[in-house]
XYZ file of N, CA and C in Angstrom:
609
model
N 31.955 -12.372 4.083
C 31.849 -10.980 4.550
C 31.180 -10.064 3.326
N 31.678 -10.241 2.327
C 31.579 -9.577 0.980
C 29.961 -10.139 0.916
N 29.494 -11.149 0.872
C 27.919 -11.504 0.550
C 27.284 -10.677 1.500
N 27.807 -10.779 2.934
C 27.362 -10.090 4.001
C 26.838 -8.480 3.585
N 27.793 -7.806 3.202
C 27.723 -6.600 2.951
C 26.621 -6.224 2.004
N 26.708 -7.272 0.904
C 25.907 -7.059 -0.319
C 24.355 -7.044 -0.120
N 24.329 -8.263 0.937
C 22.776 -8.518 1.308
C 22.311 -7.313 2.209
N 23.051 -6.747 3.043
C 22.666 -5.005 3.545
C 22.538 -3.984 2.591
N 23.409 -3.942 1.917
C 23.154 -3.058 0.810
C 21.853 -3.050 0.098
N 21.554 -4.060 -0.346
C 20.304 -4.413 -0.895
C 19.067 -3.866 -0.398
N 19.051 -3.509 0.926
C 17.976 -3.073 1.659
C 18.192 -1.672 1.756
N 19.095 -0.788 1.637
C 19.328 0.446 1.621
C 18.046 1.179 0.777
N 17.936 0.848 -0.487
C 17.162 1.585 -1.311
C 15.439 1.521 -0.700
N 15.346 0.259 -0.046
C 14.052 0.082 0.396
C 13.793 0.893 1.680
N 14.857 0.859 2.498
C 14.776 1.862 3.800
C 14.898 3.552 3.231
N 15.204 3.794 2.152
C 15.208 5.208 1.690
C 13.726 5.442 1.358
N 13.235 4.636 0.629
C 12.041 4.595 -0.092
C 11.100 4.773 1.208
N 10.982 3.858 2.177
C 10.013 4.020 3.269
C 10.134 5.591 4.202
N 11.472 6.041 4.254
C 11.694 7.169 4.851
C 11.108 8.424 4.194
N 10.926 8.071 2.810
C 10.583 9.235 2.046
C 8.758 8.940 2.201
N 8.584 8.060 1.734
C 6.815 7.600 1.230
C 6.742 6.508 2.085
N 5.852 6.676 3.177
C 4.785 7.994 3.060
C 5.236 8.878 4.396
N 6.310 8.301 5.175
C 6.478 9.344 6.214
C 7.115 10.622 5.943
N 8.001 10.807 5.066
C 8.444 12.201 4.674
C 7.504 12.882 3.872
N 6.778 12.405 3.013
C 5.788 12.897 2.395
C 4.865 13.444 3.339
N 4.326 12.930 4.162
C 3.494 13.128 5.044
C 3.254 14.663 5.699
N 5.227 14.997 5.781
C 5.183 16.081 6.423
C 5.081 17.325 5.442
N 4.931 17.263 4.310
C 4.365 18.156 3.073
C 3.254 18.907 3.244
N 3.453 20.156 3.742
C 2.040 20.688 3.929
C 1.087 20.633 2.829
N 1.442 21.063 1.666
C 0.598 21.204 0.553
C 0.208 19.960 -0.366
N -1.281 19.708 -0.134
C -1.492 18.273 -0.484
C -1.346 17.966 -1.680
N -1.131 18.600 -2.979
C -0.894 18.328 -4.081
C 0.683 18.218 -4.397
N 1.164 18.811 -3.919
C 2.819 18.652 -3.867
C 3.165 17.373 -3.386
N 2.230 17.129 -2.164
C 2.749 15.334 -1.752
C 2.141 14.566 -2.559
N 1.203 14.839 -3.139
C 0.600 13.666 -4.104
C 1.449 13.724 -5.188
N 2.052 14.639 -5.740
C 3.087 14.427 -6.643
C 4.043 13.624 -6.301
N 4.703 13.781 -5.103
C 5.957 13.047 -4.691
C 5.316 11.753 -4.451
N 4.319 11.358 -4.382
C 4.105 10.036 -4.083
C 3.932 9.477 -5.472
N 3.581 10.218 -6.444
C 3.644 9.625 -8.043
C 5.145 9.507 -8.442
N 6.173 10.250 -7.870
C 7.515 10.239 -8.170
C 7.983 8.970 -7.485
N 7.657 8.762 -6.312
C 7.821 7.819 -5.678
C 7.655 6.250 -6.372
N 6.579 6.232 -6.587
C 5.970 5.164 -7.428
C 6.930 4.695 -8.861
N 7.434 5.752 -9.277
C 8.109 5.611 -10.471
C 9.209 5.009 -10.079
N 9.985 5.438 -9.006
C 11.272 5.147 -8.324
C 11.404 3.644 -7.998
N 10.192 3.633 -7.277
C 10.085 2.100 -6.693
C 9.989 1.247 -8.091
N 9.379 1.544 -9.004
C 9.126 0.545 -10.182
C 10.400 0.563 -10.919
N 11.255 1.301 -10.941
C 12.771 1.345 -11.379
C 13.534 0.189 -10.711
N 13.507 0.471 -9.043
C 14.058 -0.630 -8.379
C 13.600 -1.820 -8.158
N 12.217 -2.254 -8.503
C 11.918 -3.390 -9.087
C 12.394 -4.221 -9.892
N 12.627 -3.288 -11.231
C 13.174 -4.150 -12.284
C 14.814 -4.141 -11.798
N 15.452 -3.124 -11.235
C 16.857 -3.013 -11.072
C 17.374 -4.357 -10.127
N 16.689 -4.451 -9.194
C 16.977 -5.577 -8.463
C 16.167 -6.961 -8.515
N 15.569 -7.075 -9.794
C 15.225 -8.432 -10.120
C 14.051 -8.960 -9.735
N 13.322 -7.873 -9.320
C 11.817 -8.350 -9.144
C 10.760 -8.040 -9.681
N 11.184 -7.794 -11.081
C 10.157 -7.451 -12.271
C 9.205 -8.213 -12.628
N 9.432 -9.780 -12.138
C 8.491 -10.943 -12.417
C 6.963 -10.499 -11.838
N 6.920 -9.804 -10.904
C 5.814 -9.526 -10.188
C 5.111 -8.354 -11.108
N 5.593 -7.862 -11.910
C 4.932 -6.632 -12.906
C 4.549 -7.315 -14.184
N 4.950 -8.720 -14.498
C 4.443 -9.475 -15.823
C 3.201 -9.794 -15.785
N 2.439 -9.196 -16.673
C 0.922 -9.279 -16.812
C 0.654 -10.960 -17.365
N -0.347 -11.532 -16.412
C -0.899 -12.824 -16.666
C -2.216 -12.942 -17.028
N -2.422 -13.719 -17.947
C -4.006 -13.775 -18.032
C -4.895 -14.214 -17.018
N -5.756 -13.381 -16.680
C -6.413 -13.723 -15.260
C -7.105 -15.122 -15.464
N -7.040 -15.812 -14.365
C -7.813 -16.962 -14.271
C -8.990 -16.984 -13.070
N -9.877 -18.050 -13.195
C -11.019 -17.841 -12.248
C -10.226 -17.864 -10.650
N -9.320 -18.805 -10.524
C -8.520 -18.705 -9.391
C -8.323 -17.349 -8.809
N -7.715 -16.778 -9.467
C -7.530 -15.068 -9.221
C -8.539 -14.425 -8.984
N -9.800 -14.429 -9.835
C -10.981 -13.652 -9.830
C -11.308 -14.034 -8.378
N -10.986 -15.328 -8.098
C -12.136 -15.783 -6.744
C -11.434 -15.014 -5.707
N -9.938 -15.179 -5.810
C -9.059 -14.488 -4.474
C -9.670 -13.065 -4.466
N -9.397 -12.504 -5.524
C -9.805 -11.243 -5.513
C -11.025 -10.736 -4.736
N -12.270 -11.664 -5.181
C -13.629 -11.396 -4.579
C -13.398 -11.865 -3.054
N -13.000 -12.894 -2.769
C -12.789 -13.532 -1.324
C -11.947 -12.265 -0.614
N -10.979 -11.999 -1.045
C -10.467 -10.498 -0.523
C -11.134 -9.371 -0.025
N -11.987 -9.080 -1.369
C -12.835 -7.766 -0.892
C -14.034 -8.008 -0.035
N -14.329 -9.296 -0.238
C -15.470 -9.916 1.224
C -14.766 -9.667 2.320
N -13.527 -9.921 2.435
C -12.678 -9.950 3.887
C -12.593 -8.615 4.210
N -12.527 -7.504 3.275
C -12.164 -6.193 3.401
C -13.745 -5.540 4.057
N -14.805 -6.072 3.432
C -16.022 -5.730 3.744
C -16.337 -6.283 5.315
N -16.043 -7.377 5.516
C -16.199 -7.943 7.149
C -15.161 -7.130 7.896
N -14.053 -6.966 7.621
C -13.095 -5.939 8.622
C -14.026 -4.636 8.630
N -14.431 -4.105 7.553
C -15.023 -2.924 7.702
C -16.178 -2.847 8.812
N -17.037 -3.733 8.883
C -18.040 -4.104 9.534
C -17.787 -4.228 11.157
N -16.509 -4.804 11.329
C -16.005 -5.070 12.734
C -15.379 -3.636 13.104
N -14.443 -3.062 12.217
C -14.378 -1.506 12.674
C -15.479 -0.890 13.123
N -16.615 -0.696 12.318
C -17.693 0.080 12.236
C -18.193 -0.529 13.774
N -18.039 -1.385 14.309
C -19.036 -2.166 15.481
C -18.144 -1.723 16.737
N -16.724 -2.113 16.628
C -15.886 -1.952 17.836
C -14.842 -0.904 17.658
N -14.453 -0.566 16.476
C -13.631 0.499 16.659
C -14.131 1.733 15.976
N -13.270 3.044 15.866
C -13.701 4.438 15.495
C -12.887 4.490 14.055
N -13.589 5.791 13.284
C -13.281 6.221 12.449
C -12.007 6.667 12.450
N -10.792 6.852 11.401
C -9.321 7.180 11.878
C -9.527 8.942 11.390
N -8.235 9.278 11.836
C -7.920 10.624 11.719
C -7.868 11.003 10.184
N -7.180 9.885 9.638
C -7.164 10.065 7.936
C -8.205 10.059 7.268
N -9.192 9.134 7.576
C -10.529 9.244 6.968
C -10.918 10.539 7.416
N -11.084 11.363 8.646
C -11.712 12.329 8.929
C -11.101 13.615 7.919
N -9.763 13.619 7.917
C -9.084 14.405 7.283
C -9.582 14.572 5.693
N -9.870 13.358 5.121
C -10.165 13.070 3.874
C -11.582 13.581 3.854
N -12.248 13.391 4.673
C -13.877 13.843 4.497
C -13.848 15.369 4.651
N -12.882 16.096 5.432
C -13.007 17.421 5.722
C -12.603 18.164 4.378
N -11.742 17.522 3.306
C -11.328 18.174 2.047
C -12.734 18.584 1.201
N -12.740 19.555 0.880
C -13.813 20.224 -0.413
C -13.305 20.307 -1.563
N -13.094 20.117 -2.799
C -12.523 20.220 -3.812
C -13.489 20.174 -5.194
N -13.133 21.455 -5.854
C -14.039 21.283 -7.212
C -13.036 21.292 -8.261
N -13.759 20.908 -9.689
C -13.057 21.616 -10.867
C -11.743 20.780 -11.050
N -10.650 21.280 -11.197
C -9.497 20.469 -11.566
C -9.008 19.721 -10.356
N -9.062 20.597 -9.261
C -8.907 20.103 -7.685
C -9.290 18.788 -7.666
N -10.724 18.828 -8.075
C -11.516 17.455 -7.434
C -10.805 16.397 -8.475
N -10.560 16.565 -9.493
C -10.289 15.736 -10.689
C -9.061 14.815 -10.062
N -7.938 15.900 -9.751
C -6.419 15.201 -9.185
C -6.800 14.619 -7.980
N -7.511 15.003 -7.272
C -7.703 14.002 -5.898
C -8.323 12.860 -6.266
N -9.361 12.662 -7.041
C -9.824 11.478 -7.359
C -8.943 10.763 -8.116
N -8.174 11.193 -9.081
C -6.963 10.474 -9.652
C -6.033 9.975 -8.596
N -5.500 10.421 -7.691
C -4.518 10.077 -6.741
C -5.616 9.226 -5.839
N -6.658 9.199 -5.469
C -7.291 8.490 -4.621
C -7.685 7.098 -5.410
N -7.941 7.230 -6.469
C -8.705 5.992 -7.108
C -7.812 5.579 -8.062
N -6.609 6.025 -8.444
C -5.583 5.236 -9.517
C -4.348 5.229 -9.118
N -3.211 6.367 -9.175
C -2.041 6.284 -8.801
C -1.648 5.894 -7.057
N -2.305 6.605 -6.512
C -2.365 6.403 -4.811
C -2.431 4.984 -4.583
N -3.377 4.093 -5.080
C -3.314 2.658 -4.793
C -2.064 2.066 -5.470
N -1.742 2.265 -6.655
C -0.787 1.767 -7.363
C 0.533 1.845 -6.678
N 0.469 3.178 -6.018
C 1.913 3.581 -5.652
C 2.141 2.727 -4.330
N 1.067 2.460 -3.519
C 1.241 1.991 -2.373
C 1.317 0.619 -2.555
N 1.029 -0.195 -3.423
C 1.200 -1.438 -3.539
C 2.449 -1.909 -4.012
N 2.906 -0.866 -5.154
C 4.200 -1.393 -5.336
C 5.298 -1.063 -4.255
N 5.131 -0.029 -3.566
C 6.073 -0.106 -2.236
C 5.791 -1.051 -1.220
N 4.726 -1.083 -0.527
C 4.418 -2.204 0.595
C 4.059 -3.859 0.336
N 3.708 -3.814 -1.007
C 3.594 -5.349 -1.357
C 4.526 -5.690 -2.251
N 4.717 -5.162 -3.369
C 5.655 -5.459 -4.559
C 6.958 -5.268 -3.843
N 7.534 -4.124 -3.471
C 9.143 -4.103 -3.236
C 9.572 -4.424 -1.935
N 8.563 -3.969 -0.876
C 8.966 -4.716 0.418
C 8.971 -6.132 0.349
N 7.452 -6.430 0.187
C 7.554 -7.933 0.309
C 8.562 -8.825 -0.647
N 8.884 -8.318 -1.670
C 9.793 -9.226 -2.295
C 11.299 -9.012 -1.778
N 11.656 -8.179 -1.393
C 12.670 -7.595 -0.505
C 12.838 -8.763 0.638
N 11.655 -8.827 1.243
C 11.789 -9.595 2.663
C 11.553 -10.948 2.369
N 11.700 -11.480 1.023
C 11.533 -12.831 0.614
C 12.132 -13.778 1.575
N 13.457 -13.376 2.156
C 14.413 -14.261 2.579
C 13.558 -14.892 4.257
N 12.768 -14.121 4.669
C 12.193 -14.352 5.749
C 10.668 -14.816 5.567
N 10.172 -14.837 4.307
C 8.875 -14.945 4.055
C 8.257 -16.365 4.957
N 9.492 -17.360 4.843
C 8.621 -18.582 5.621
C 8.328 -18.453 7.221
N 8.664 -17.164 7.525
C 8.073 -16.794 9.024
C 6.874 -16.133 8.897
N 6.565 -15.410 7.965
C 5.455 -14.626 7.327
C 5.831 -13.120 7.825
N 7.233 -13.020 7.940
C 7.306 -11.667 8.509
C 7.529 -10.582 7.201
N 7.387 -11.152 6.030
C 6.861 -10.233 4.894
C 5.694 -9.770 4.974
N 4.821 -10.483 5.511
C 3.318 -10.242 5.580
C 3.191 -9.094 6.671
N 3.642 -9.504 7.702
C 3.537 -8.811 9.038
C 4.020 -7.483 8.796
N 5.492 -7.233 8.418
C 6.124 -5.945 8.180
C 5.357 -5.302 7.050
N 5.010 -6.019 5.844
C 4.044 -4.954 4.927
C 2.934 -4.452 5.529
N 2.308 -5.079 6.473
C 0.959 -4.814 6.801
C 0.974 -3.802 8.214
N 2.338 -3.882 8.781
C 2.529 -2.804 9.819
C 3.026 -1.766 9.349
N 3.999 -1.615 8.444
C 4.450 -0.164 7.752
C 3.388 0.501 6.993
N 2.396 -0.575 6.391
C 1.487 0.164 5.403
C 0.387 0.909 6.410
N 0.276 0.431 7.697
C -0.680 1.184 8.604
C -0.273 2.266 9.239
N 1.160 2.207 9.686
C 2.139 3.410 9.878
C 1.832 4.352 8.907
N 2.083 4.141 7.766
C 2.226 5.043 7.112
C 0.929 5.902 6.981
N -0.279 5.356 7.156
C -1.554 6.124 7.164
C -1.716 6.822 8.490
N -1.100 6.140 9.396
C -1.346 6.787 10.887
C -0.488 7.742 11.243
N 0.914 7.666 11.146
C 1.785 8.770 11.844
C 1.711 10.070 11.289
N 1.211 10.346 9.828
C 1.179 11.844 9.129
C 0.156 12.690 10.163
N -0.874 11.737 10.637
C -1.790 12.567 11.373
C -1.724 12.163 12.928
N -0.810 11.463 13.380
C -0.490 11.629 14.658
C -0.869 10.130 15.055
N -0.041 9.316 16.042
C -0.143 8.071 16.300
C -1.382 7.712 17.255
N -2.250 6.849 16.937
C -3.750 6.604 17.756
C -3.820 4.800 17.602
N -3.592 4.212 18.288
C -3.715 2.551 18.404
C -5.093 2.357 17.650
N -6.095 3.025 17.722
C -7.279 2.553 17.053
C -7.179 2.860 15.670
N -6.386 3.620 15.065
C -6.144 3.782 13.733
C -5.266 2.882 13.031
N -4.317 2.528 13.622
C -3.161 1.446 13.412
C -4.077 0.071 13.451
N -4.908 -0.243 14.166
C -5.261 -1.333 13.991
C -6.441 -1.468 12.833
N -7.017 -0.398 12.509
C -8.028 -0.323 11.233
C -7.151 -0.642 10.176
N -5.878 0.241 10.086
C -5.134 -0.208 8.763
C -4.452 -1.460 8.787
N -4.196 -1.951 9.715
C -3.035 -3.009 9.966
C -4.221 -4.151 9.324
N -5.225 -4.033 9.645
C -6.297 -5.279 9.209
C -6.559 -5.127 7.643
N -6.635 -4.107 7.285
C -6.441 -3.954 5.611
C -5.248 -4.253 4.915
N -4.027 -3.806 5.702
C -2.875 -4.231 5.501
C -2.259 -5.827 5.182
N -3.081 -6.505 6.173
C -2.742 -7.852 6.164
C -3.630 -8.772 4.886
N -4.882 -8.008 4.559
C -5.346 -8.696 3.412
C -4.741 -8.400 2.106
N -4.370 -7.101 2.206
C -3.806 -6.804 0.739
C -2.364 -7.757 0.772
N -1.544 -7.801 1.992
C -0.340 -8.490 2.070
C -0.411 -10.302 1.566
N -1.685 -10.717 2.034
C -1.995 -11.915 1.973
C -2.333 -12.292 0.369
N -3.287 -11.422 -0.149
C -3.515 -11.689 -1.743
C -2.434 -11.399 -2.590
N -1.563 -10.364 -2.118
C -0.398 -10.438 -3.097
C 0.540 -11.593 -3.003
N 0.611 -12.382 -1.588
C 1.705 -13.307 -1.457
C 0.906 -14.889 -2.313
N -0.270 -14.585 -2.334
C -1.256 -15.831 -2.744
C -1.072 -15.628 -4.602
N -1.239 -14.298 -5.051
C -1.068 -14.086 -6.400
C 0.446 -14.284 -7.191
N 1.539 -13.576 -6.144
C 2.694 -13.662 -6.907
C 2.850 -12.691 -8.023
N 1.737 -11.938 -8.143
C 1.813 -10.846 -9.131
C 1.034 -9.728 -8.673
N 1.267 -8.354 -8.987
C 0.898 -7.019 -8.330
C -0.539 -6.668 -9.045
N -1.003 -7.449 -9.827
C -2.130 -6.581 -10.479
C -3.277 -6.807 -9.494
N -3.477 -8.017 -9.152
C -4.672 -8.306 -8.548
C -4.872 -7.625 -6.998
N -3.966 -7.183 -6.238
C -3.846 -6.510 -5.270
C -4.056 -4.963 -5.509
N -3.823 -4.831 -6.815
C -3.579 -3.241 -7.272
C -5.200 -2.848 -7.237
N -5.828 -3.967 -8.106
C -7.298 -3.950 -8.438
C -8.189 -3.906 -7.330
N -7.747 -4.777 -6.220
C -8.504 -4.757 -4.925
C -8.527 -3.412 -4.410
N -7.129 -2.766 -4.238
C -6.962 -1.718 -3.731
C -7.966 -0.396 -4.168
N -7.912 -0.425 -5.704
C -8.607 0.548 -6.462
C -10.289 0.236 -6.200
N -10.665 -1.017 -6.233
C -12.027 -1.461 -6.042
C -12.323 -0.801 -4.685
N -11.556 -0.627 -3.894
C -11.989 -0.773 -2.186
C -11.640 0.716 -2.137
N -10.880 1.561 -2.835
C -10.820 2.784 -2.798
C -12.475 3.724 -3.441
N -12.750 2.965 -4.369
C -13.819 3.557 -5.442
C -14.954 3.360 -4.753
N -15.004 2.304 -3.789
C -16.292 2.102 -3.062
C -16.497 3.271 -1.907
N -15.225 3.532 -1.261
C -15.569 4.489 -0.191
C -15.406 5.690 -0.780
N -15.362 6.241 -2.062
C -15.669 7.314 -2.643
C -17.076 7.656 -2.826
N -17.840 6.447 -2.927
C -19.153 6.366 -3.455
C -20.200 6.851 -2.163
């Protein structure tokens, strides 16, 4: 009974993180306030990773050609998925919202800092690092990959309103990120892939 209570309690921080980010933050009207909350959530997640014994995914390992090949392969998968989305699905509300913003000066710098640096880092810490390690007991069923991809997708869809098309678009990306993380057993390759992809989208 004690072990059962302990196993249930260990998921409470994960549930709280998911309630705040991205679903709760998505309700914040001021964009830069929301971005600041994302940064804070990333720091809290980092603390929880160490606190709950998941710090091994944050240990920097010397890059190997195997890891480099996996990142390149995952990037090519993202490109293929983008082609499929272009031909068979439509652009998402989230993408349209991003395209509609016009920033200059400091606002543009902060926007790019979020989109290209700490946004991807925080998302990977939450959806891949913390979530998938928390779901390690069911990883043999691939539920860690599926849950990570689904909640990652919902996090991009729900703030702008549920649309099946949008969910499928982000689900594909979430699966690619989740699989790369699981194969790498460290957070850095998937962070690099996420930053690379977001950088390509900005060009």
